[in-house]
mmCIF file of C-alpha atoms in Angstrom:
data_model
loop_
_atom_site.group_PDB
_atom_site.id
_atom_site.type_symbol
_atom_site.label_atom_id
_atom_site.label_comp_id
_atom_site.label_asym_id
_atom_site.label_seq_id
_atom_site.Cartn_x
_atom_site.Cartn_y
_atom_site.Cartn_z
ATOM 1 C CA UNK M 1 177.241 -17.971 105.370
ATOM 2 C CA UNK M 2 180.514 -17.425 103.554
ATOM 3 C CA UNK M 3 183.312 -19.955 104.051
ATOM 4 C CA UNK M 4 186.694 -18.298 103.461
ATOM 5 C CA UNK M 5 188.268 -21.283 101.772
ATOM 6 C CA UNK M 6 191.966 -21.962 102.299
ATOM 7 C CA UNK M 7 194.166 -22.789 99.343
ATOM 8 C CA UNK M 8 195.927 -25.587 101.230
ATOM 9 C CA UNK M 9 196.070 -27.305 104.628
ATOM 10 C CA UNK M 10 197.636 -24.451 106.571
ATOM 11 C CA UNK M 11 197.824 -24.620 110.365
ATOM 12 C CA UNK M 12 196.787 -22.475 113.288
ATOM 13 C CA UNK M 13 197.264 -23.629 116.879
ATOM 14 C CA UNK M 14 195.775 -22.312 120.122
ATOM 15 C CA UNK M 15 197.150 -23.473 123.485
ATOM 16 C CA UNK M 16 195.488 -22.613 126.792
ATOM 17 C CA UNK M 17 197.827 -22.272 129.784
ATOM 18 C CA UNK M 18 197.387 -22.149 133.524
ATOM 19 C CA UNK M 19 199.312 -19.424 135.338
ATOM 20 C CA UNK M 20 200.444 -20.968 138.636
ATOM 21 C CA UNK M 21 202.309 -19.671 141.693
ATOM 22 C CA UNK M 22 205.827 -21.090 141.852
ATOM 23 C CA UNK M 23 205.571 -21.815 145.577
ATOM 24 C CA UNK M 24 202.027 -23.119 146.070
ATOM 25 C CA UNK M 25 201.304 -24.459 142.588
ATOM 26 C CA UNK M 26 197.853 -22.852 142.761
ATOM 27 C CA UNK M 27 196.367 -20.838 139.881
ATOM 28 C CA UNK M 28 197.329 -17.182 140.236
ATOM 29 C CA UNK M 29 194.811 -14.537 138.990
ATOM 30 C CA UNK M 30 197.337 -12.214 137.348
ATOM 31 C CA UNK M 31 196.665 -12.621 133.626
ATOM 32 C CA UNK M 32 194.955 -9.224 133.359
ATOM 33 C CA UNK M 33 198.100 -7.526 134.623
ATOM 34 C CA UNK M 34 200.443 -9.646 132.500
ATOM 35 C CA UNK M 35 198.447 -9.357 129.302
ATOM 36 C CA UNK M 36 197.988 -5.642 129.872
ATOM 37 C CA UNK M 37 201.760 -5.229 129.937
ATOM 38 C CA UNK M 38 202.118 -7.512 126.906
ATOM 39 C CA UNK M 39 199.578 -5.501 124.943
ATOM 40 C CA UNK M 40 200.956 -2.018 125.567
ATOM 41 C CA UNK M 41 203.118 -1.920 122.395
ATOM 42 C CA UNK M 42 200.049 -3.014 120.375
ATOM 43 C CA UNK M 43 197.649 -0.417 121.690
ATOM 44 C CA UNK M 44 196.025 -2.613 124.295
ATOM 45 C CA UNK M 45 195.998 -6.273 123.171
ATOM 46 C CA UNK M 46 198.792 -8.564 122.091
ATOM 47 C CA UNK M 47 197.865 -10.350 118.847
ATOM 48 C CA UNK M 48 199.002 -13.767 120.080
ATOM 49 C CA UNK M 49 198.412 -13.782 123.863
ATOM 50 C CA UNK M 50 194.774 -13.659 124.973
ATOM 51 C CA UNK M 51 192.508 -13.767 127.989
ATOM 52 C CA UNK M 52 190.497 -16.868 128.834
ATOM 53 C CA UNK M 53 187.520 -17.520 131.117
ATOM 54 C CA UNK M 54 189.534 -17.270 134.343
ATOM 55 C CA UNK M 55 192.106 -14.658 135.353
ATOM 56 C CA UNK M 56 194.594 -17.452 136.016
ATOM 57 C CA UNK M 57 194.650 -18.482 132.332
ATOM 58 C CA UNK M 58 196.418 -17.257 129.204
ATOM 59 C CA UNK M 59 195.825 -18.480 125.667
ATOM 60 C CA UNK M 60 198.740 -18.384 123.236
ATOM 61 C CA UNK M 61 197.867 -18.547 119.537
ATOM 62 C CA UNK M 62 199.799 -18.721 116.291
ATOM 63 C CA UNK M 63 199.337 -16.922 113.045
ATOM 64 C CA UNK M 64 198.703 -18.848 109.831
ATOM 65 C CA UNK M 65 201.497 -21.413 109.545
ATOM 66 C CA UNK M 66 202.565 -23.814 106.819
ATOM 67 C CA UNK M 67 204.059 -26.523 109.036
ATOM 68 C CA UNK M 68 203.966 -27.753 112.643
ATOM 69 C CA UNK M 69 207.579 -26.637 113.042
ATOM 70 C CA UNK M 70 206.560 -23.094 112.106
ATOM 71 C CA UNK M 71 203.616 -23.263 114.531
ATOM 72 C CA UNK M 72 205.898 -24.476 117.319
ATOM 73 C CA UNK M 73 208.339 -21.624 116.711
ATOM 74 C CA UNK M 74 205.460 -19.139 116.671
ATOM 75 C CA UNK M 75 204.136 -20.381 120.018
ATOM 76 C CA UNK M 76 207.633 -20.384 121.514
ATOM 77 C CA UNK M 77 208.236 -16.779 120.455
ATOM 78 C CA UNK M 78 205.150 -15.600 122.348
ATOM 79 C CA UNK M 79 206.051 -17.693 125.401
ATOM 80 C CA UNK M 80 209.507 -16.100 125.343
ATOM 81 C CA UNK M 81 207.835 -12.675 125.399
ATOM 82 C CA UNK M 82 205.703 -13.725 128.356
ATOM 83 C CA UNK M 83 208.535 -15.235 130.373
ATOM 84 C CA UNK M 84 210.043 -12.060 131.908
ATOM 85 C CA UNK M 85 206.586 -10.921 133.005
ATOM 86 C CA UNK M 86 205.910 -14.308 134.575
ATOM 87 C CA UNK M 87 209.291 -14.405 136.308
ATOM 88 C CA UNK M 88 208.764 -10.946 137.780
ATOM 89 C CA UNK M 89 205.583 -12.186 139.491
ATOM 90 C CA UNK M 90 206.914 -15.535 140.681
ATOM 91 C CA UNK M 91 204.579 -17.526 138.442
ATOM 92 C CA UNK M 92 204.906 -20.081 135.649
ATOM 93 C CA UNK M 93 202.700 -21.425 132.874
ATOM 94 C CA UNK M 94 201.621 -25.000 132.305
ATOM 95 C CA UNK M 95 199.178 -26.697 129.971
ATOM 96 C CA UNK M 96 197.042 -29.569 131.220
ATOM 97 C CA UNK M 97 193.401 -30.499 130.808
ATOM 98 C CA UNK M 98 192.631 -29.786 134.452
ATOM 99 C CA UNK M 99 194.586 -28.340 137.352
ATOM 100 C CA UNK M 100 195.350 -31.308 139.638
ATOM 101 C CA UNK M 101 194.181 -29.801 142.926
ATOM 102 C CA UNK M 102 192.657 -26.324 142.481
ATOM 103 C CA UNK M 103 188.967 -25.809 143.203
ATOM 104 C CA UNK M 104 186.809 -24.077 140.629
ATOM 105 C CA UNK M 105 184.989 -22.140 143.334
ATOM 106 C CA UNK M 106 188.258 -20.347 144.151
ATOM 107 C CA UNK M 107 188.922 -19.093 140.609
ATOM 108 C CA UNK M 108 188.249 -15.526 139.457
ATOM 109 C CA UNK M 109 186.406 -14.909 136.188
ATOM 110 C CA UNK M 110 188.115 -12.553 133.727
ATOM 111 C CA UNK M 111 186.567 -9.061 133.462
ATOM 112 C CA UNK M 112 185.584 -9.491 129.801
ATOM 113 C CA UNK M 113 181.773 -8.975 129.588
ATOM 114 C CA UNK M 114 181.542 -11.928 127.177
ATOM 115 C CA UNK M 115 182.670 -14.337 129.902
ATOM 116 C CA UNK M 116 180.318 -12.906 132.503
ATOM 117 C CA UNK M 117 177.432 -13.194 130.047
ATOM 118 C CA UNK M 118 178.426 -16.817 129.378
ATOM 119 C CA UNK M 119 178.317 -17.623 133.076
ATOM 120 C CA UNK M 120 175.058 -15.732 133.578
ATOM 121 C CA UNK M 121 173.421 -17.690 130.757
ATOM 122 C CA UNK M 122 174.766 -21.184 131.417
ATOM 123 C CA UNK M 123 175.354 -20.931 135.177
ATOM 124 C CA UNK M 124 176.913 -23.911 137.022
ATOM 125 C CA UNK M 125 178.240 -25.784 133.946
ATOM 126 C CA UNK M 126 180.142 -22.644 132.865
ATOM 127 C CA UNK M 127 181.339 -21.651 136.352
ATOM 128 C CA UNK M 128 183.060 -25.018 136.804
ATOM 129 C CA UNK M 129 184.956 -24.961 133.480
ATOM 130 C CA UNK M 130 188.293 -25.299 135.250
ATOM 131 C CA UNK M 131 189.704 -26.892 132.109
ATOM 132 C CA UNK M 132 192.191 -26.123 129.371
ATOM 133 C CA UNK M 133 192.639 -27.493 125.873
ATOM 134 C CA UNK M 134 194.536 -27.194 122.616
ATOM 135 C CA UNK M 135 192.743 -26.326 119.368
ATOM 136 C CA UNK M 136 194.233 -27.040 115.954
ATOM 137 C CA UNK M 137 192.907 -25.310 112.834
ATOM 138 C CA UNK M 138 193.659 -26.894 109.470
ATOM 139 C CA UNK M 139 192.846 -25.101 106.235
ATOM 140 C CA UNK M 140 190.221 -26.644 103.944
ATOM 141 C CA UNK M 141 189.624 -25.739 100.299
ATOM 142 C CA UNK M 142 185.813 -25.578 100.218
ATOM 143 C CA UNK M 143 182.794 -25.599 102.542
ATOM 144 C CA UNK M 144 181.621 -28.970 101.206
ATOM 145 C CA UNK M 145 185.020 -30.461 101.937
ATOM 146 C CA UNK M 146 184.872 -28.944 105.416
ATOM 147 C CA UNK M 147 181.699 -30.869 106.258
ATOM 148 C CA UNK M 148 183.040 -34.159 104.911
ATOM 149 C CA UNK M 149 186.304 -33.583 106.756
ATOM 150 C CA UNK M 150 184.505 -32.993 110.051
ATOM 151 C CA UNK M 151 182.586 -36.251 109.529
ATOM 152 C CA UNK M 152 185.759 -38.168 108.710
ATOM 153 C CA UNK M 153 187.769 -36.791 111.606
ATOM 154 C CA UNK M 154 185.312 -38.257 114.113
ATOM 155 C CA UNK M 155 186.747 -41.672 113.182
ATOM 156 C CA UNK M 156 190.157 -40.516 114.397
ATOM 157 C CA UNK M 157 188.973 -38.406 117.324
ATOM 158 C CA UNK M 158 190.087 -41.054 119.864
ATOM 159 C CA UNK M 159 193.618 -41.072 118.428
ATOM 160 C CA UNK M 160 193.996 -37.302 118.798
ATOM 161 C CA UNK M 161 192.336 -37.243 122.213
ATOM 162 C CA UNK M 162 194.377 -40.144 123.579
ATOM 163 C CA UNK M 163 197.669 -38.532 122.569
ATOM 164 C CA UNK M 164 196.712 -35.395 124.498
ATOM 165 C CA UNK M 165 195.075 -36.833 127.640
ATOM 166 C CA UNK M 166 196.471 -34.892 130.599
ATOM 167 C CA UNK M 167 193.701 -34.598 133.180
ATOM 168 C CA UNK M 168 193.517 -37.606 135.505
ATOM 169 C CA UNK M 169 192.949 -35.389 138.582
ATOM 170 C CA UNK M 170 190.057 -33.109 139.550
ATOM 171 C CA UNK M 171 190.104 -31.108 142.790
ATOM 172 C CA UNK M 172 192.780 -33.426 144.289
ATOM 173 C CA UNK M 173 190.893 -36.599 143.360
ATOM 174 C CA UNK M 174 192.172 -39.314 141.051
ATOM 175 C CA UNK M 175 189.173 -39.568 138.741
ATOM 176 C CA UNK M 176 190.177 -42.875 137.150
ATOM 177 C CA UNK M 177 190.008 -41.102 133.769
ATOM 178 C CA UNK M 178 192.849 -40.162 131.461
ATOM 179 C CA UNK M 179 190.852 -37.059 130.456
ATOM 180 C CA UNK M 180 188.484 -35.758 133.112
ATOM 181 C CA UNK M 181 188.383 -32.527 131.082
ATOM 182 C CA UNK M 182 186.440 -34.333 128.354
ATOM 183 C CA UNK M 183 183.585 -35.210 130.690
ATOM 184 C CA UNK M 184 183.565 -31.786 132.397
ATOM 185 C CA UNK M 185 183.257 -30.012 129.043
ATOM 186 C CA UNK M 186 180.527 -32.300 127.707
ATOM 187 C CA UNK M 187 177.955 -30.776 130.078
ATOM 188 C CA UNK M 188 178.034 -27.527 128.087
ATOM 189 C CA UNK M 189 174.907 -27.192 125.935
ATOM 190 C CA UNK M 190 176.597 -27.199 122.507
ATOM 191 C CA UNK M 191 179.692 -29.264 123.367
ATOM 192 C CA UNK M 192 180.531 -32.830 122.423
ATOM 193 C CA UNK M 193 180.528 -34.746 119.186
ATOM 194 C CA UNK M 194 179.412 -32.921 116.038
ATOM 195 C CA UNK M 195 176.204 -34.140 114.381
ATOM 196 C CA UNK M 196 176.641 -36.064 111.140
ATOM 197 C CA UNK M 197 175.693 -33.503 108.467
ATOM 198 C CA UNK M 198 175.383 -34.177 104.734
ATOM 199 C CA UNK M 199 176.541 -30.864 103.276
ATOM 200 C CA UNK M 200 177.247 -27.195 103.891
ATOM 201 C CA UNK M 201 173.647 -26.189 103.260
ATOM 202 C CA UNK M 202 172.518 -28.420 106.122
ATOM 203 C CA UNK M 203 175.152 -26.853 108.386
ATOM 204 C CA UNK M 204 173.881 -23.372 107.508
ATOM 205 C CA UNK M 205 170.280 -24.387 108.206
ATOM 206 C CA UNK M 206 171.345 -25.895 111.525
ATOM 207 C CA UNK M 207 173.186 -22.744 112.601
ATOM 208 C CA UNK M 208 170.325 -20.499 111.495
ATOM 209 C CA UNK M 209 167.893 -22.561 113.532
ATOM 210 C CA UNK M 210 170.086 -22.380 116.652
ATOM 211 C CA UNK M 211 170.436 -18.618 116.296
ATOM 212 C CA UNK M 212 166.698 -18.112 115.648
ATOM 213 C CA UNK M 213 165.890 -20.264 118.665
ATOM 214 C CA UNK M 214 168.154 -18.123 120.836
ATOM 215 C CA UNK M 215 170.435 -21.053 121.673
ATOM 216 C CA UNK M 216 173.539 -19.333 120.266
ATOM 217 C CA UNK M 217 174.376 -15.932 118.822
ATOM 218 C CA UNK M 218 177.395 -16.889 116.664
ATOM 219 C CA UNK M 219 179.190 -19.989 115.396
ATOM 220 C CA UNK M 220 181.795 -19.388 118.131
ATOM 221 C CA UNK M 221 179.256 -20.732 120.618
ATOM 222 C CA UNK M 222 179.116 -24.125 118.900
ATOM 223 C CA UNK M 223 181.687 -25.982 121.014
ATOM 224 C CA UNK M 224 181.792 -29.273 119.139
ATOM 225 C CA UNK M 225 184.866 -31.485 119.368
ATOM 226 C CA UNK M 226 185.383 -30.771 115.654
ATOM 227 C CA UNK M 227 183.731 -27.880 113.837
ATOM 228 C CA UNK M 228 184.000 -25.916 110.600
ATOM 229 C CA UNK M 229 185.253 -22.375 111.144
ATOM 230 C CA UNK M 230 183.812 -20.307 108.275
ATOM 231 C CA UNK M 231 185.734 -17.131 109.056
ATOM 232 C CA UNK M 232 189.133 -18.833 108.996
ATOM 233 C CA UNK M 233 188.338 -21.334 106.246
ATOM 234 C CA UNK M 234 189.395 -24.196 108.481
ATOM 235 C CA UNK M 235 188.267 -27.262 110.295
ATOM 236 C CA UNK M 236 188.969 -26.784 113.992
ATOM 237 C CA UNK M 237 189.907 -29.810 116.108
ATOM 238 C CA UNK M 238 188.900 -29.080 119.705
ATOM 239 C CA UNK M 239 188.971 -32.476 121.430
ATOM 240 C CA UNK M 240 192.481 -32.259 122.882
ATOM 241 C CA UNK M 241 193.362 -31.706 126.529
ATOM 242 C CA UNK M 242 195.956 -29.101 127.386
ATOM 243 C CA UNK M 243 199.313 -30.427 126.154
ATOM 244 C CA UNK M 244 202.346 -29.795 128.384
ATOM 245 C CA UNK M 245 205.170 -29.568 125.841
ATOM 246 C CA UNK M 246 205.451 -27.862 122.472
ATOM 247 C CA UNK M 247 207.030 -31.037 121.113
ATOM 248 C CA UNK M 248 203.772 -32.900 121.775
ATOM 249 C CA UNK M 249 201.722 -29.999 120.403
ATOM 250 C CA UNK M 250 203.668 -30.098 117.139
ATOM 251 C CA UNK M 251 203.251 -33.872 116.806
ATOM 252 C CA UNK M 252 199.476 -33.680 117.249
ATOM 253 C CA UNK M 253 199.307 -30.743 114.833
ATOM 254 C CA UNK M 254 201.190 -32.858 112.278
ATOM 255 C CA UNK M 255 198.717 -35.722 112.690
ATOM 256 C CA UNK M 256 195.792 -33.324 112.235
ATOM 257 C CA UNK M 257 197.323 -31.725 109.140
ATOM 258 C CA UNK M 258 198.079 -35.110 107.574
ATOM 259 C CA UNK M 259 194.567 -36.437 108.226
ATOM 260 C CA UNK M 260 192.905 -33.389 106.666
ATOM 261 C CA UNK M 261 195.224 -33.569 103.650
ATOM 262 C CA UNK M 262 194.527 -37.294 103.245
ATOM 263 C CA UNK M 263 190.792 -36.630 103.217
ATOM 264 C CA UNK M 264 191.304 -33.860 100.667
ATOM 265 C CA UNK M 265 193.181 -36.315 98.442
ATOM 266 C CA UNK M 266 190.422 -38.911 98.806
ATOM 267 C CA UNK M 267 187.716 -36.430 97.848
ATOM 268 C CA UNK M 268 189.707 -35.244 94.833
ATOM 269 C CA UNK M 269 189.976 -38.879 93.717
ATOM 270 C CA UNK M 270 186.224 -39.410 94.094
ATOM 271 C CA UNK M 271 186.716 -41.778 97.047
ATOM 272 C CA UNK M 272 184.825 -41.806 100.327
ATOM 273 C CA UNK M 273 186.230 -40.432 103.557
ATOM 274 C CA UNK M 274 186.324 -43.249 106.175
ATOM 275 C CA UNK M 275 183.326 -43.119 108.518
ATOM 276 C CA UNK M 276 182.062 -45.097 111.500
ATOM 277 C CA UNK M 277 178.553 -45.381 112.879
ATOM 278 C CA UNK M 278 177.738 -42.759 115.489
ATOM 279 C CA UNK M 279 177.612 -45.341 118.284
ATOM 280 C CA UNK M 280 181.174 -46.429 117.439
ATOM 281 C CA UNK M 281 182.423 -42.836 117.421
ATOM 282 C CA UNK M 282 180.776 -42.140 120.783
ATOM 283 C CA UNK M 283 182.089 -45.334 122.373
ATOM 284 C CA UNK M 284 185.617 -44.770 121.080
ATOM 285 C CA UNK M 285 185.642 -41.222 122.429
ATOM 286 C CA UNK M 286 184.638 -42.548 125.837
ATOM 287 C CA UNK M 287 187.334 -45.221 125.740
ATOM 288 C CA UNK M 288 190.008 -42.670 124.875
ATOM 289 C CA UNK M 289 188.856 -40.359 127.687
ATOM 290 C CA UNK M 290 188.801 -43.266 130.133
ATOM 291 C CA UNK M 291 191.984 -45.121 129.192
ATOM 292 C CA UNK M 292 193.991 -42.740 126.997
ATOM 293 C CA UNK M 293 196.624 -44.527 124.943
ATOM 294 C CA UNK M 294 195.819 -47.739 126.820
ATOM 295 C CA UNK M 295 192.345 -47.929 125.246
ATOM 296 C CA UNK M 296 191.007 -50.680 123.026
ATOM 297 C CA UNK M 297 189.113 -48.985 120.212
ATOM 298 C CA UNK M 298 186.385 -50.367 117.976
ATOM 299 C CA UNK M 299 187.644 -50.641 114.418
ATOM 300 C CA UNK M 300 184.473 -51.385 112.454
ATOM 301 C CA UNK M 301 180.706 -51.272 112.714
ATOM 302 C CA UNK M 302 180.542 -54.907 113.895
ATOM 303 C CA UNK M 303 182.327 -54.331 117.203
ATOM 304 C CA UNK M 304 185.774 -55.686 116.344
ATOM 305 C CA UNK M 305 188.447 -53.932 118.372
ATOM 306 C CA UNK M 306 192.189 -53.636 118.885
ATOM 307 C CA UNK M 307 194.657 -51.668 121.028
ATOM 308 C CA UNK M 308 194.597 -47.991 120.112
ATOM 309 C CA UNK M 309 198.410 -48.003 120.209
ATOM 310 C CA UNK M 310 198.556 -50.528 117.371
ATOM 311 C CA UNK M 311 196.043 -48.597 115.309
ATOM 312 C CA UNK M 312 197.955 -45.368 115.964
ATOM 313 C CA UNK M 313 201.256 -46.773 114.735
ATOM 314 C CA UNK M 314 199.648 -48.115 111.564
ATOM 315 C CA UNK M 315 198.015 -44.742 110.970
ATOM 316 C CA UNK M 316 201.350 -42.934 111.308
ATOM 317 C CA UNK M 317 202.931 -45.308 108.810
ATOM 318 C CA UNK M 318 200.034 -44.825 106.398
ATOM 319 C CA UNK M 319 200.268 -41.033 106.624
ATOM 320 C CA UNK M 320 204.065 -40.855 106.312
ATOM 321 C CA UNK M 321 204.090 -40.118 102.543
ATOM 322 C CA UNK M 322 201.674 -37.239 103.128
ATOM 323 C CA UNK M 323 203.887 -35.963 105.946
ATOM 324 C CA UNK M 324 206.870 -36.019 103.561
ATOM 325 C CA UNK M 325 204.865 -33.945 101.100
ATOM 326 C CA UNK M 326 203.794 -31.431 103.751
ATOM 327 C CA UNK M 327 207.203 -31.139 105.373
ATOM 328 C CA UNK M 328 206.067 -32.470 108.756
ATOM 329 C CA UNK M 329 207.586 -35.963 108.794
ATOM 330 C CA UNK M 330 209.860 -35.104 111.725
ATOM 331 C CA UNK M 331 206.853 -34.097 113.834
ATOM 332 C CA UNK M 332 204.679 -37.031 112.763
ATOM 333 C CA UNK M 333 207.514 -39.394 113.626
ATOM 334 C CA UNK M 334 207.399 -38.148 117.229
ATOM 335 C CA UNK M 335 204.126 -39.992 117.745
ATOM 336 C CA UNK M 336 205.569 -43.511 118.104
ATOM 337 C CA UNK M 337 207.833 -42.163 120.853
ATOM 338 C CA UNK M 338 204.853 -40.567 122.576
ATOM 339 C CA UNK M 339 202.997 -43.864 122.347
ATOM 340 C CA UNK M 340 205.931 -45.777 123.806
ATOM 341 C CA UNK M 341 206.539 -43.318 126.649
ATOM 342 C CA UNK M 342 202.893 -42.831 127.585
ATOM 343 C CA UNK M 343 200.858 -39.639 127.691
ATOM 344 C CA UNK M 344 200.831 -36.836 130.249
ATOM 345 C CA UNK M 345 198.084 -38.562 132.251
ATOM 346 C CA UNK M 346 200.386 -41.562 132.718
ATOM 347 C CA UNK M 347 203.363 -39.417 133.732
ATOM 348 C CA UNK M 348 201.247 -37.623 136.341
ATOM 349 C CA UNK M 349 199.845 -40.847 137.777
ATOM 350 C CA UNK M 350 203.299 -42.449 137.882
ATOM 351 C CA UNK M 351 204.696 -39.491 139.821
ATOM 352 C CA UNK M 352 202.012 -39.859 142.485
ATOM 353 C CA UNK M 353 202.469 -43.632 142.592
ATOM 354 C CA UNK M 354 206.168 -43.002 143.324
ATOM 355 C CA UNK M 355 205.280 -40.851 146.338
ATOM 356 C CA UNK M 356 205.047 -37.346 144.887
ATOM 357 C CA UNK M 357 202.202 -35.033 145.853
ATOM 358 C CA UNK M 358 200.062 -32.984 143.495
ATOM 359 C CA UNK M 359 202.232 -29.886 143.942
ATOM 360 C CA UNK M 360 205.057 -31.979 142.532
ATOM 361 C CA UNK M 361 202.800 -32.844 139.584
ATOM 362 C CA UNK M 362 202.236 -29.128 138.921
ATOM 363 C CA UNK M 363 205.976 -28.461 139.140
ATOM 364 C CA UNK M 364 206.604 -31.266 136.660
ATOM 365 C CA UNK M 365 204.030 -29.858 134.242
ATOM 366 C CA UNK M 366 205.621 -26.396 134.369
ATOM 367 C CA UNK M 367 209.056 -27.927 133.674
ATOM 368 C CA UNK M 368 207.721 -29.819 130.662
ATOM 369 C CA UNK M 369 206.860 -26.550 128.943
ATOM 370 C CA UNK M 370 210.558 -25.687 128.825
ATOM 371 C CA UNK M 371 212.281 -29.082 129.039
ATOM 372 C CA UNK M 372 209.831 -31.482 127.382
ATOM 373 C CA UNK M 373 208.390 -34.685 128.910
ATOM 374 C CA UNK M 374 210.379 -36.172 131.775
ATOM 375 C CA UNK M 375 210.275 -39.967 131.456
#
């Protein structure tokens, strides 16, 4: 399998959005109509606004970008194109890991045959995927580096997940989790943590075996939290919940870009990418999904641990010279503010604790897309 290597750590970002009624806050199945109108000048499909599993979802994607600032501007341009079509239908977009009070049984699957085949094959786990996420692609210079980068990024998976946690509610219930989306998605047959692979050849053998066994038909059906993407020449980070504001999206994209570049530097110097035992990676992912930024994460293979917030701030400081080099220092420096203010899951829970209902939470999430976090 050919890996279309990238010359440098370029960025691509994909953000999944709910389309919600402005009055009820419920998901509104109008994406087919909206995206049809968006795609008319392009002969049927807009290059940066796509369908998702449900008709009440729209995915906005960037082109190949050099910096998080460029990616943010790219996303904003497409949202600006969508806005008149949304306004005309009395709907808004929001990005969060789950919808706070919708029921998956009420959602309508998009007409794309691929989605209906997915549901037919996987059944109940696929039908209840009432979840949204953000995916960040970072360019990698070779397939061997891609595998080592995937392995190394599992060490920092809880940091990226915790910053994005935005799904404390599921079908009107406070789940007690910062990211209920994480646990909903893990029931899919090829979702979850990536296996620890030694090299690209082992990855190719693994994919060939899955395809021969009939488990998947393409690499697109490997839904790991972090995966190589051969066609794009990237490593794709898929652990994040939907992220309400583009400011937060750009900060997380900066962290991802800096981590991948750091690993690239280490490999060029003949040094090892930092790894943790699989049990540590799995436990830290759970802690981030459960507690978000309030988690205590395990910092070595002996069980020592510390507040994730402290580890996050040290990581940002360590990566700052790389951010200067990449031109994303402004975005990386947003992370300490995000840590201090608390993630989306905390803002949602605080609203309810103050007496708001879940429709108010939806309204707040739609405002954050245009106005940023309200703290």
